[in-house]
Amino acid sequence: MDQARSALVLQGGGALGAYELGAARALYENNHFKPDLIAGVSIGAITAVLLARPARGLKPLEALEAFWEKVTVPGLMLPPPLRRFASFFGNRNFFVPRLDYFDWPNWTHIYETAPLRDTLKQLVDLDSLPDRTAAPAILVSATDLEDGQIRYFYSREDTLTVDHIVASGSIPPAFPMTLIENRSYWDGGLFDNTPLGAVLDKLDNAKGVQRTIYVVNLFPNKAPLPRNLLEVQERMKNIHFANKSSADLETLRRLSEVAELMEALESLPGGNPLKDDPTYEAVKKRDYIHVPHELFPSRLLNQQVKYVNMETAISRLMRSECGPSKDMLRP
């Protein structure tokens, strides 16, 4: 089985995931766009599975468009400040409120996600989802609730089910924890909302290989000053997740420098003077690889990370008359 050399990375972000449809339209309008690996977190995991394993008879974009048509809730009858709460009482194709009110002191979540499972079962090829040889490969993540650690589920190594996709989007306290092999999981975005490191680990690390990663970034670093408490909350979340992405990129930059240093040592005319050093041998076993050069334009590295511009994503999203509305509520 060939190793992956290109990947699409999809962040979590609740209703902002609708913009991933616009990004997908921008990418898939090129018939040659066929990533070897699609990785996603939370709503990004849902986008990933729909693009990678669309139900028979559906193309990737058709499956993703069908999903957003199902879960979009009209909010035009509400005042603009209240439209984000249009799904407060549920979304029949995504989540519904609990009705066991007398047991509310023991609640650990507010909504049930059975409708989401039903929607995914309609739009995902359930026969190819667990197939470890199916292409493209899928990588999703979830947070182990007891260990407090991230767990990556990779279709080449794990037998994926709808449970893995739902687990990646089990955001508390809105949604219930998801049980997989007797372990309870919450949303993967709680721990890592942009799994660049995990994706790099799955890419071909052979010297001289061209690697390309497309990242759909949902959280802008820059934004206007908030004018009310709702906008304050929104800005806090954007800064939080944007900072996580920046920290990931800084870590990858440092790892790239280690990879460059090791290559330089291996290329010395007289041979690597540290080749027998135990510390060098331990570092070499980690298989550090170069980080894509778009992140660091001052360096010419042998792979690429391409960020899909949000303006491009929005323009592709709004091009369709039936495209998702920004009024689709996050729970």
Tab-separated table of C-alpha atoms in Angstrom:
chain	number	residue	atom	x	y	z
A	1	MET	CA	0.000	0.000	0.000
A	2	ASP	CA	1.478	3.364	-1.054
A	3	GLN	CA	2.225	5.872	1.697
A	4	ALA	CA	0.308	9.135	1.746
A	5	ARG	CA	1.978	12.149	0.183
A	6	SER	CA	-0.916	14.639	0.257
A	7	ALA	CA	-3.454	15.429	2.961
A	8	LEU	CA	-6.460	17.617	3.684
A	9	VAL	CA	-6.809	18.788	7.312
A	10	LEU	CA	-10.215	19.959	8.570
A	11	GLN	CA	-10.580	21.761	11.894
A	12	GLY	CA	-13.432	21.631	14.370
A	13	GLY	CA	-15.565	24.705	14.852
A	14	GLY	CA	-19.269	23.888	15.201
A	15	ALA	CA	-21.376	25.808	12.718
A	16	LEU	CA	-18.200	27.281	11.219
A	17	GLY	CA	-17.789	23.847	9.666
A	18	ALA	CA	-20.265	25.007	7.023
A	19	TYR	CA	-17.385	26.996	5.545
A	20	GLU	CA	-15.548	23.720	5.006
A	21	LEU	CA	-18.123	23.027	2.310
A	22	GLY	CA	-17.047	26.229	0.587
A	23	ALA	CA	-13.405	25.227	0.939
A	24	ALA	CA	-14.188	21.765	-0.444
A	25	ARG	CA	-15.895	23.331	-3.451
A	26	ALA	CA	-12.809	25.457	-4.060
A	27	LEU	CA	-10.542	22.402	-3.872
A	28	TYR	CA	-12.660	19.792	-5.595
A	29	GLU	CA	-13.494	22.017	-8.565
A	30	ASN	CA	-10.127	20.776	-9.764
A	31	ASN	CA	-10.854	17.232	-10.893
A	32	HIS	CA	-7.260	16.313	-10.111
A	33	PHE	CA	-7.643	17.049	-6.377
A	34	LYS	CA	-7.440	13.645	-4.715
A	35	PRO	CA	-5.676	13.766	-1.340
A	36	ASP	CA	-4.202	10.525	-0.063
A	37	LEU	CA	-5.351	11.325	3.482
A	38	ILE	CA	-8.236	13.365	4.885
A	39	ALA	CA	-8.006	14.271	8.570
A	40	GLY	CA	-10.692	15.947	10.633
A	41	VAL	CA	-11.624	16.968	14.158
A	42	SER	CA	-15.178	17.417	15.468
A	43	ILE	CA	-17.279	18.881	12.624
A	44	GLY	CA	-14.141	18.438	10.536
A	45	ALA	CA	-14.331	14.676	11.171
A	46	ILE	CA	-17.859	14.685	9.757
A	47	THR	CA	-16.643	16.622	6.720
A	48	ALA	CA	-13.731	14.196	6.359
A	49	VAL	CA	-15.838	11.036	6.347
A	50	LEU	CA	-18.354	12.510	3.887
A	51	LEU	CA	-15.581	13.483	1.483
A	52	ALA	CA	-13.643	10.244	1.904
A	53	ARG	CA	-16.500	7.711	2.120
A	54	PRO	CA	-19.608	9.147	0.444
A	55	ALA	CA	-22.565	6.786	0.157
A	56	ARG	CA	-22.781	4.809	-3.045
A	57	GLY	CA	-24.189	6.924	-5.841
A	58	LEU	CA	-22.898	10.165	-4.298
A	59	LYS	CA	-19.746	12.105	-5.099
A	60	PRO	CA	-17.783	13.608	-2.187
A	61	LEU	CA	-19.163	17.122	-2.656
A	62	GLU	CA	-22.701	15.781	-3.123
A	63	ALA	CA	-22.537	13.952	0.197
A	64	LEU	CA	-21.213	17.025	2.008
A	65	GLU	CA	-23.801	19.307	0.414
A	66	ALA	CA	-26.583	16.865	1.338
A	67	PHE	CA	-25.412	16.908	4.957
A	68	TRP	CA	-25.558	20.697	5.230
A	69	GLU	CA	-28.927	20.816	3.507
A	70	LYS	CA	-30.214	18.401	6.156
A	71	VAL	CA	-28.802	20.166	9.218
A	72	THR	CA	-29.247	23.809	8.217
A	73	VAL	CA	-31.971	25.495	10.264
A	74	PRO	CA	-33.774	28.590	8.891
A	75	GLY	CA	-33.264	31.563	11.171
A	76	LEU	CA	-34.719	34.367	9.080
A	77	MET	CA	-37.753	34.772	11.348
A	78	LEU	CA	-35.523	35.627	14.305
A	79	PRO	CA	-33.763	38.939	14.998
A	80	PRO	CA	-30.118	38.768	13.839
A	81	PRO	CA	-28.681	38.580	17.413
A	82	LEU	CA	-30.860	35.518	18.136
A	83	ARG	CA	-30.309	33.565	14.927
A	84	ARG	CA	-27.375	31.677	16.406
A	85	PHE	CA	-29.855	30.159	18.862
A	86	ALA	CA	-32.237	28.882	16.181
A	87	SER	CA	-31.429	25.274	17.123
A	88	PHE	CA	-31.673	25.727	20.877
A	89	PHE	CA	-34.596	23.295	20.977
A	90	GLY	CA	-32.876	20.839	18.664
A	91	ASN	CA	-32.090	20.051	15.066
A	92	ARG	CA	-34.026	17.035	13.828
A	93	ASN	CA	-31.167	15.760	11.664
A	94	PHE	CA	-28.375	16.454	14.137
A	95	PHE	CA	-29.352	16.561	17.820
A	96	VAL	CA	-32.486	16.675	19.982
A	97	PRO	CA	-32.916	17.802	23.609
A	98	ARG	CA	-33.214	15.283	26.409
A	99	LEU	CA	-36.660	14.765	27.852
A	100	ASP	CA	-35.837	13.041	31.154
A	101	TYR	CA	-36.142	16.275	33.099
A	102	PHE	CA	-36.692	14.570	36.456
A	103	ASP	CA	-33.178	13.142	36.272
A	104	TRP	CA	-31.500	16.430	35.401
A	105	PRO	CA	-29.204	16.407	38.505
A	106	ASN	CA	-27.468	13.378	36.943
A	107	TRP	CA	-27.206	14.782	33.441
A	108	THR	CA	-23.767	14.854	31.802
A	109	HIS	CA	-25.090	16.226	28.510
A	110	ILE	CA	-28.009	18.273	27.190
A	111	TYR	CA	-28.740	16.808	23.761
A	112	GLU	CA	-28.938	13.334	22.233
A	113	THR	CA	-27.075	12.718	18.966
A	114	ALA	CA	-29.054	9.774	17.585
A	115	PRO	CA	-30.264	11.960	14.667
A	116	LEU	CA	-26.638	12.629	13.676
A	117	ARG	CA	-25.951	8.903	13.551
A	118	ASP	CA	-28.992	8.399	11.318
A	119	THR	CA	-27.904	11.222	9.010
A	120	LEU	CA	-24.396	9.811	8.675
A	121	LYS	CA	-25.715	6.325	7.983
A	122	GLN	CA	-27.671	7.764	5.050
A	123	LEU	CA	-24.747	9.695	3.565
A	124	VAL	CA	-21.708	7.509	4.347
A	125	ASP	CA	-20.707	4.249	2.667
A	126	LEU	CA	-20.850	1.997	5.733
A	127	ASP	CA	-19.253	-0.895	3.852
A	128	SER	CA	-16.073	0.980	2.917
A	129	LEU	CA	-15.803	2.937	6.181
A	130	PRO	CA	-14.214	0.023	8.118
A	131	ASP	CA	-12.117	-1.080	5.122
A	132	ARG	CA	-8.455	-0.486	5.991
A	133	THR	CA	-7.469	-0.495	2.323
A	134	ALA	CA	-10.048	2.049	1.141
A	135	ALA	CA	-8.782	5.350	-0.272
A	136	PRO	CA	-8.332	8.033	0.731
A	137	ALA	CA	-7.189	7.217	4.249
A	138	ILE	CA	-9.102	8.859	7.121
A	139	LEU	CA	-7.700	10.199	10.384
A	140	VAL	CA	-9.997	11.491	13.151
A	141	SER	CA	-9.327	12.255	16.783
A	142	ALA	CA	-11.160	12.166	20.102
A	143	THR	CA	-10.220	12.957	23.697
A	144	ASP	CA	-10.066	10.022	26.117
A	145	LEU	CA	-12.159	11.291	28.997
A	146	GLU	CA	-10.471	9.262	31.745
A	147	ASP	CA	-6.861	9.638	30.624
A	148	GLY	CA	-7.255	13.214	29.425
A	149	GLN	CA	-5.218	12.367	26.326
A	150	ILE	CA	-5.845	12.645	22.600
A	151	ARG	CA	-6.468	9.456	20.639
A	152	TYR	CA	-6.047	9.355	16.884
A	153	PHE	CA	-8.049	6.814	14.881
A	154	TYR	CA	-6.467	6.017	11.527
A	155	SER	CA	-8.317	4.032	8.890
A	156	ARG	CA	-5.148	2.155	7.875
A	157	GLU	CA	-4.757	0.847	11.434
A	158	ASP	CA	-8.208	1.002	13.044
A	159	THR	CA	-11.569	-0.381	11.943
A	160	LEU	CA	-13.563	2.836	11.737
A	161	THR	CA	-17.292	3.056	12.458
A	162	VAL	CA	-19.812	5.849	12.793
A	163	ASP	CA	-18.961	5.828	16.520
A	164	HIS	CA	-15.472	7.156	15.784
A	165	ILE	CA	-16.892	10.071	13.807
A	166	VAL	CA	-19.479	10.895	16.462
A	167	ALA	CA	-16.845	10.615	19.213
A	168	SER	CA	-14.690	13.223	17.492
A	169	GLY	CA	-17.619	15.648	17.689
A	170	SER	CA	-18.869	14.813	21.190
A	171	ILE	CA	-18.477	18.336	22.516
A	172	PRO	CA	-19.421	18.693	26.209
A	173	PRO	CA	-21.725	19.552	27.823
A	174	ALA	CA	-23.965	19.684	24.755
A	175	PHE	CA	-23.358	16.147	23.485
A	176	PRO	CA	-22.865	12.864	25.337
A	177	MET	CA	-19.535	11.122	25.636
A	178	THR	CA	-19.156	8.323	23.073
A	179	LEU	CA	-18.151	4.804	24.092
A	180	ILE	CA	-15.593	2.968	21.910
A	181	GLU	CA	-14.155	-0.337	23.107
A	182	ASN	CA	-15.106	0.444	26.716
A	183	ARG	CA	-13.417	3.858	26.624
A	184	SER	CA	-15.361	7.120	26.840
A	185	TYR	CA	-14.481	9.959	24.468
A	186	TRP	CA	-15.230	13.653	24.116
A	187	ASP	CA	-14.569	16.030	21.229
A	188	GLY	CA	-11.051	15.815	19.771
A	189	GLY	CA	-10.886	19.609	19.510
A	190	LEU	CA	-10.630	19.871	23.294
A	191	PHE	CA	-7.070	18.620	22.980
A	192	ASP	CA	-5.901	19.330	19.415
A	193	ASN	CA	-8.049	21.151	16.875
A	194	THR	CA	-5.509	21.042	14.024
A	195	PRO	CA	-3.819	17.606	13.934
A	196	LEU	CA	-0.878	18.617	11.762
A	197	GLY	CA	1.612	16.569	13.750
A	198	ALA	CA	-0.503	13.422	13.524
A	199	VAL	CA	-0.899	13.932	9.780
A	200	LEU	CA	2.836	14.405	9.235
A	201	ASP	CA	3.428	11.128	11.081
A	202	LYS	CA	1.318	9.338	8.452
A	203	LEU	CA	2.931	10.909	5.394
A	204	ASP	CA	5.731	9.318	3.409
A	205	ASN	CA	8.965	10.395	5.110
A	206	ALA	CA	11.327	9.258	2.361
A	207	LYS	CA	14.012	11.776	1.456
A	208	GLY	CA	13.152	13.917	-1.566
A	209	VAL	CA	9.425	13.141	-1.490
A	210	GLN	CA	7.059	16.027	-2.286
A	211	ARG	CA	4.455	16.304	0.491
A	212	THR	CA	1.445	18.634	0.374
A	213	ILE	CA	-0.974	19.437	3.183
A	214	TYR	CA	-4.099	21.557	2.721
A	215	VAL	CA	-5.372	23.088	5.979
A	216	VAL	CA	-8.810	24.683	6.233
A	217	ASN	CA	-8.348	27.297	8.959
A	218	LEU	CA	-11.694	28.298	10.522
A	219	PHE	CA	-10.403	30.668	13.200
A	220	PRO	CA	-8.933	34.016	12.112
A	221	ASN	CA	-6.219	35.671	14.186
A	222	LYS	CA	-7.445	39.138	13.282
A	223	ALA	CA	-11.005	40.419	13.795
A	224	PRO	CA	-12.863	43.654	14.668
A	225	LEU	CA	-13.307	44.604	18.320
A	226	PRO	CA	-16.337	42.858	19.909
A	227	ARG	CA	-19.383	45.069	20.535
A	228	ASN	CA	-21.394	42.893	22.939
A	229	LEU	CA	-21.019	39.870	25.217
A	230	LEU	CA	-21.914	37.372	22.496
A	231	GLU	CA	-19.183	38.776	20.267
A	232	VAL	CA	-16.788	38.732	23.240
A	233	GLN	CA	-17.442	35.020	23.702
A	234	GLU	CA	-16.974	34.397	19.983
A	235	ARG	CA	-13.713	36.351	19.904
A	236	MET	CA	-12.399	34.479	22.959
A	237	LYS	CA	-12.996	31.161	21.214
A	238	ASN	CA	-11.363	32.358	17.984
A	239	ILE	CA	-8.247	33.532	19.812
A	240	HIS	CA	-8.089	30.308	21.817
A	241	PHE	CA	-8.138	28.037	18.775
A	242	ALA	CA	-6.038	30.333	16.586
A	243	ASN	CA	-3.381	30.345	19.316
A	244	LYS	CA	-3.432	26.533	19.404
A	245	SER	CA	-2.798	26.439	15.660
A	246	SER	CA	0.074	28.924	16.007
A	247	ALA	CA	1.629	26.823	18.767
A	248	ASP	CA	1.378	23.703	16.582
A	249	LEU	CA	3.128	25.488	13.734
A	250	GLU	CA	5.903	26.729	16.006
A	251	THR	CA	6.484	23.175	17.245
A	252	LEU	CA	6.602	21.881	13.679
A	253	ARG	CA	9.070	24.623	12.747
A	254	ARG	CA	11.419	23.468	15.493
A	255	LEU	CA	11.105	19.845	14.425
A	256	SER	CA	11.882	20.907	10.878
A	257	GLU	CA	15.075	22.573	12.052
A	258	VAL	CA	16.099	19.338	13.762
A	259	ALA	CA	15.458	17.455	10.492
A	260	GLU	CA	17.565	19.964	8.561
A	261	LEU	CA	20.417	19.665	11.063
A	262	MET	CA	20.366	15.871	10.845
A	263	GLU	CA	20.426	15.972	7.048
A	264	ALA	CA	23.358	18.395	7.176
A	265	LEU	CA	25.269	16.076	9.517
A	266	GLU	CA	24.584	13.066	7.297
A	267	SER	CA	25.833	15.025	4.259
A	268	LEU	CA	29.206	16.057	5.680
A	269	PRO	CA	32.093	14.997	3.375
A	270	GLY	CA	33.861	13.151	6.163
A	271	GLY	CA	30.721	11.451	7.391
A	272	ASN	CA	28.506	12.208	10.364
A	273	PRO	CA	30.707	12.588	13.473
A	274	LEU	CA	27.693	11.921	15.733
A	275	LYS	CA	26.386	8.800	13.999
A	276	ASP	CA	27.351	6.546	16.921
A	277	ASP	CA	26.256	8.938	19.633
A	278	PRO	CA	23.336	7.419	21.647
A	279	THR	CA	21.471	10.738	21.779
A	280	TYR	CA	21.767	11.214	18.020
A	281	GLU	CA	20.587	7.656	17.414
A	282	ALA	CA	17.551	8.233	19.658
A	283	VAL	CA	16.632	11.422	17.790
A	284	LYS	CA	17.102	9.716	14.418
A	285	LYS	CA	14.597	7.020	15.363
A	286	ARG	CA	11.910	9.696	15.639
A	287	ASP	CA	11.997	10.178	11.853
A	288	TYR	CA	11.708	13.955	11.913
A	289	ILE	CA	10.738	15.386	8.525
A	290	HIS	CA	10.673	18.867	7.028
A	291	VAL	CA	7.676	21.105	7.593
A	292	PRO	CA	6.072	22.517	4.420
A	293	HIS	CA	7.698	25.633	3.072
A	294	GLU	CA	4.564	27.792	2.757
A	295	LEU	CA	4.644	28.096	6.537
A	296	PHE	CA	8.158	29.494	6.458
A	297	PRO	CA	8.709	31.342	3.168
A	298	SER	CA	12.331	32.081	4.061
A	299	ARG	CA	13.092	28.354	3.781
A	300	LEU	CA	12.903	26.231	0.663
A	301	LEU	CA	11.725	22.885	2.011
A	302	ASN	CA	10.568	19.898	0.042
A	303	GLN	CA	6.877	19.863	0.850
A	304	GLN	CA	3.971	22.269	0.995
A	305	VAL	CA	1.228	23.346	3.374
A	306	LYS	CA	-1.490	25.359	1.713
A	307	TYR	CA	-4.040	27.252	3.785
A	308	VAL	CA	-7.421	27.580	2.143
A	309	ASN	CA	-8.326	31.267	2.367
A	310	MET	CA	-11.628	31.892	4.171
A	311	GLU	CA	-12.723	34.461	1.567
A	312	THR	CA	-12.309	31.803	-1.116
A	313	ALA	CA	-14.235	29.318	1.010
A	314	ILE	CA	-17.088	31.754	1.628
A	315	SER	CA	-17.347	32.730	-2.033
A	316	ARG	CA	-17.628	29.043	-3.022
A	317	LEU	CA	-20.120	28.465	-0.202
A	318	MET	CA	-22.412	31.307	-1.206
A	319	ARG	CA	-22.220	30.484	-4.915
A	320	SER	CA	-24.995	27.905	-4.457
A	321	GLU	CA	-28.509	29.189	-3.765
A	322	CYS	CA	-29.151	26.310	-1.371
A	323	GLY	CA	-25.812	26.633	0.411
A	324	PRO	CA	-25.645	26.488	4.222
A	325	SER	CA	-26.627	29.550	6.198
A	326	LYS	CA	-24.507	31.199	8.856
A	327	ASP	CA	-27.635	30.981	11.004
A	328	MET	CA	-27.169	27.229	11.446
A	329	LEU	CA	-26.636	27.042	15.219
A	330	ARG	CA	-23.856	25.389	17.077
A	331	PRO	CA	-25.393	23.705	20.167
